[in-house]
């Protein structure tokens, strides 16, 4: 039962607070990290590792992808002690290229 309650708390926190912020940051096209999400004043993580799980869920949903060109940056959160955090960008959905030709 405790596991189900933790999962429900995560889902509520993610869908109600975190996912909209991640989606908004992803839409800018700029790289962002967990510090940028927290700067929106989102509610605290319901459990250790929840923010990482939130980014994993957003990645699975196709909202974000890891930023290859920038990769990592130092966290500005004092409790993080300047550890490296992942930089994310919006996932690009590419339309199939038109082949042109007759009937198109």
Coordinates of N, CA and C in Angstrom, one line a residue:
X1 N 0.8 -1.2 0.0 CA 0.0 0.0 0.0 C 0.9 1.3 0.0
X2 N 1.9 1.3 0.8 CA 2.8 2.4 0.8 C 3.4 2.7 -0.5
X3 N 3.7 1.7 -1.3 CA 4.3 1.9 -2.6 C 3.3 2.6 -3.5
X4 N 2.0 2.1 -3.5 CA 1.0 2.7 -4.3 C 0.7 4.2 -3.9
X5 N 0.8 4.5 -2.6 CA 0.6 5.8 -2.2 C 1.8 6.7 -2.7
X6 N 3.0 6.2 -2.6 CA 4.2 7.0 -3.1 C 4.0 7.2 -4.6
X7 N 3.6 6.2 -5.4 CA 3.4 6.4 -6.8 C 2.3 7.4 -7.1
X8 N 1.2 7.3 -6.4 CA 0.1 8.3 -6.6 C 0.6 9.7 -6.3
X9 N 1.4 9.9 -5.2 CA 1.9 11.2 -4.9 C 2.8 11.7 -6.0
X10 N 3.7 10.8 -6.5 CA 4.6 11.2 -7.6 C 3.7 11.6 -8.8
X11 N 2.8 10.8 -9.2 CA 2.0 11.1 -10.4 C 1.3 12.5 -10.2
X12 N 0.7 12.8 -9.1 CA 0.0 14.0 -8.8 C 1.0 15.2 -8.9
X13 N 2.2 15.0 -8.3 CA 3.2 16.1 -8.3 C 3.7 16.3 -9.7
X14 N 4.0 15.2 -10.5 CA 4.5 15.3 -11.8 C 3.5 15.9 -12.8
X15 N 2.3 15.4 -12.9 CA 1.3 15.9 -13.8 C 0.8 17.2 -13.5
X16 N 0.7 17.5 -12.2 CA 0.1 18.8 -11.8 C 1.0 19.9 -11.7
X17 N 2.3 19.7 -11.5 CA 3.3 20.7 -11.2 C 4.5 20.7 -12.1
X18 N 5.1 19.5 -12.3 CA 6.4 19.4 -12.9 C 6.3 19.3 -14.4
X19 N 5.5 18.5 -14.9 CA 5.3 18.2 -16.4 C 5.1 19.5 -17.1
X20 N 4.1 20.4 -16.6 CA 3.9 21.6 -17.4 C 5.1 22.6 -17.4
X21 N 5.9 22.6 -16.4 CA 7.1 23.4 -16.4 C 8.1 22.9 -17.3
X22 N 8.3 21.5 -17.3 CA 9.3 20.9 -18.2 C 8.9 21.2 -19.6
X23 N 7.6 21.0 -19.9 CA 7.1 21.2 -21.3 C 7.3 22.7 -21.7
X24 N 7.1 23.6 -20.8 CA 7.3 25.0 -21.2 C 8.7 25.3 -21.4
X25 N 9.6 24.8 -20.6 CA 11.0 25.0 -20.8 C 11.5 24.3 -22.1
X26 N 11.0 23.2 -22.4 CA 11.3 22.4 -23.6 C 10.9 23.2 -24.8
X27 N 9.8 23.9 -24.8 CA 9.3 24.6 -25.9 C 10.1 25.8 -26.3
X28 N 11.0 26.3 -25.4 CA 11.8 27.4 -25.7 C 13.0 27.1 -26.7
X29 N 13.3 25.8 -26.7 CA 14.4 25.4 -27.6 C 15.8 25.5 -26.9
X30 N 15.8 26.1 -25.8 CA 17.1 26.3 -25.0 C 17.3 25.2 -24.1
X31 N 18.6 24.9 -23.8 CA 19.0 23.9 -22.8 C 18.5 24.3 -21.4
X32 N 18.1 23.4 -20.6 CA 17.7 23.7 -19.2 C 18.0 22.5 -18.3
X33 N 18.0 22.7 -17.0 CA 18.3 21.7 -16.1 C 17.3 21.8 -14.9
X34 N 17.5 20.9 -14.0 CA 16.6 20.8 -12.8 C 16.6 22.2 -12.1
X35 N 17.6 22.9 -12.0 CA 17.6 24.3 -11.4 C 16.6 25.2 -12.0
X36 N 16.5 25.1 -13.3 CA 15.5 26.0 -14.1 C 14.1 25.6 -13.7
X37 N 13.9 24.3 -13.6 CA 12.5 23.8 -13.2 C 12.2 24.3 -11.8
X38 N 13.1 24.2 -10.9 CA 12.9 24.6 -9.5 C 12.7 26.1 -9.4
X39 N 13.3 26.9 -10.3 CA 13.2 28.3 -10.3 C 11.8 28.8 -10.5
X40 N 10.9 27.9 -11.1 CA 9.5 28.2 -11.2 C 8.7 28.1 -9.9
X41 N 9.4 27.7 -8.9 CA 8.7 27.6 -7.6 C 7.8 26.4 -7.4
X42 N 8.2 25.3 -8.1 CA 7.4 24.1 -8.0 C 7.5 23.5 -6.6
X43 N 6.5 22.7 -6.3 CA 6.4 22.1 -5.0 C 7.7 21.2 -4.8
X44 N 8.1 21.0 -3.5 CA 9.2 20.1 -3.3 C 9.0 18.7 -3.8
X45 N 10.1 18.0 -4.1 CA 10.0 16.6 -4.5 C 9.4 15.8 -3.4
X46 N 8.5 14.9 -3.8 CA 7.8 14.0 -2.8 C 8.7 13.0 -2.3
X47 N 9.8 12.7 -2.9 CA 10.8 11.7 -2.4 C 12.1 11.9 -3.1
X48 N 13.2 11.3 -2.5 CA 14.5 11.4 -3.2 C 14.5 10.8 -4.5
X49 N 15.0 11.4 -5.5 CA 15.0 10.9 -6.8 C 13.8 11.2 -7.7
X50 N 12.9 11.9 -7.1 CA 11.6 12.2 -7.8 C 11.9 13.1 -9.0
X51 N 12.8 14.1 -8.9 CA 13.0 15.0 -10.0 C 13.7 14.2 -11.1
X52 N 14.6 13.3 -10.8 CA 15.2 12.5 -11.9 C 14.2 11.6 -12.6
X53 N 13.2 11.1 -11.8 CA 12.2 10.3 -12.4 C 11.2 11.1 -13.2
X54 N 11.0 12.4 -12.8 CA 10.2 13.3 -13.6 C 10.8 13.6 -15.0
X55 N 12.1 13.8 -15.0 CA 12.8 14.0 -16.3 C 12.8 12.7 -17.1
X56 N 12.9 11.6 -16.5 CA 12.8 10.3 -17.2 C 11.4 10.1 -17.8
X57 N 10.4 10.5 -17.0 CA 9.0 10.4 -17.6 C 8.8 11.3 -18.8
X58 N 9.4 12.6 -18.6 CA 9.2 13.5 -19.7 C 10.0 13.0 -21.0
X59 N 11.1 12.4 -20.7 CA 11.9 11.8 -21.9 C 11.1 10.7 -22.5
X60 N 10.5 9.8 -21.7 CA 9.7 8.7 -22.2 C 8.5 9.2 -23.0
X61 N 7.9 10.3 -22.6 CA 6.8 10.9 -23.3 C 7.2 11.7 -24.5
X62 N 8.5 11.8 -24.8 CA 8.9 12.5 -25.9 C 8.9 14.1 -25.8
X63 N 8.9 14.5 -24.6 CA 8.9 16.0 -24.3 C 10.3 16.5 -24.4
X64 N 11.3 15.8 -23.8 CA 12.7 16.3 -23.8 C 13.6 15.2 -24.3
X65 N 14.8 15.6 -24.6 CA 15.9 14.7 -24.8 C 17.2 15.3 -24.2
X66 N 18.2 14.5 -24.0 CA 19.4 15.1 -23.5 C 20.1 16.0 -24.5
X67 N 20.7 17.1 -24.0 CA 21.3 18.0 -24.8 C 22.8 17.5 -25.1
X68 N 23.0 17.1 -26.3 CA 24.3 16.5 -26.6 C 25.4 17.6 -26.6
X69 N 25.1 18.8 -27.1 CA 26.2 19.8 -27.3 C 26.6 20.4 -26.0
X70 N 25.7 20.5 -25.0 CA 26.1 21.1 -23.7 C 26.3 20.0 -22.6
X71 N 25.5 19.0 -22.7 CA 25.7 17.8 -21.8 C 25.3 18.1 -20.3
X72 N 26.3 18.6 -19.6 CA 26.1 18.8 -18.1 C 26.5 20.2 -17.7
X73 N 25.9 20.6 -16.6 CA 26.4 21.9 -16.0 C 26.3 21.7 -14.5
X74 N 27.0 22.6 -13.8 CA 27.1 22.6 -12.3 C 25.7 23.1 -11.8
X75 N 25.2 22.4 -10.8 CA 23.9 22.9 -10.2 C 24.2 24.1 -9.4
X76 N 23.2 25.0 -9.4 CA 23.3 26.3 -8.6 C 22.6 26.1 -7.3
X77 N 22.0 25.0 -7.0 CA 21.2 24.7 -5.8 C 22.3 24.5 -4.7
X78 N 22.2 25.3 -3.6 CA 23.3 25.1 -2.5 C 23.4 23.7 -2.0
X79 N 22.2 23.0 -1.8 CA 22.3 21.7 -1.2 C 22.9 20.7 -2.2
X80 N 23.0 21.0 -3.5 CA 23.5 20.1 -4.4 C 25.1 20.2 -4.5
X81 N 25.6 21.2 -3.8 CA 27.1 21.3 -3.7 C 27.8 21.4 -5.1
X82 N 27.1 22.1 -6.0 CA 27.7 22.3 -7.3 C 27.9 21.0 -8.1
X83 N 27.2 20.0 -7.8 CA 27.4 18.7 -8.6 C 26.9 18.9 -10.0
X84 N 27.3 18.0 -10.9 CA 26.9 18.1 -12.3 C 25.5 17.6 -12.4
X85 N 24.7 18.3 -13.2 CA 23.3 17.9 -13.5 C 23.2 17.9 -15.0
X86 N 22.3 17.0 -15.5 CA 22.0 16.9 -16.9 C 21.3 18.1 -17.5
X87 N 21.7 18.5 -18.7 CA 21.0 19.5 -19.4 C 20.1 18.9 -20.4
X88 N 18.9 19.4 -20.5 CA 17.9 18.8 -21.4 C 17.4 19.9 -22.4
X89 N 16.9 19.5 -23.5 CA 16.3 20.4 -24.5 C 15.0 19.7 -25.0
X90 N 14.1 20.5 -25.6 CA 12.9 19.9 -26.1 C 13.2 18.9 -27.2
X91 N 12.4 17.8 -27.2 CA 12.6 16.8 -28.2 C 11.9 17.3 -29.5
X92 N 12.6 17.1 -30.6 CA 12.1 17.6 -31.8 C 11.4 16.5 -32.5
X93 N 10.2 16.8 -32.9 CA 9.4 15.8 -33.7 C 9.6 16.2 -35.2
X94 N 10.2 15.4 -35.9 CA 10.5 15.7 -37.3 C 9.4 15.1 -38.2
X95 N 9.0 15.9 -39.1 CA 8.0 15.5 -40.1 C 8.8 14.7 -41.2
X96 N 8.2 13.7 -41.8 CA 8.9 13.0 -42.9 C 9.1 14.0 -44.0
X97 N 10.2 13.8 -44.7 CA 10.6 14.7 -45.8 C 9.7 14.4 -47.0
X98 N 9.2 15.4 -47.7 CA 8.4 15.2 -48.8 C 9.2 14.6 -50.0
X99 N 8.7 13.6 -50.6 CA 9.5 13.0 -51.7 C 9.2 13.7 -53.0
X100 N 8.2 14.6 -53.0 CA 7.9 15.3 -54.3 C 7.4 14.3 -55.3
X101 N 7.3 14.8 -56.5 CA 6.9 13.9 -57.6 C 5.5 14.0 -58.0
X102 N 5.0 13.1 -58.8 CA 3.6 13.1 -59.3 C 2.6 12.9 -58.2
X103 N 1.6 13.7 -58.2 CA 0.5 13.5 -57.3 C 0.8 14.1 -55.9
X104 N 1.8 14.8 -55.7 CA 2.1 15.4 -54.4 C 2.3 16.8 -54.5

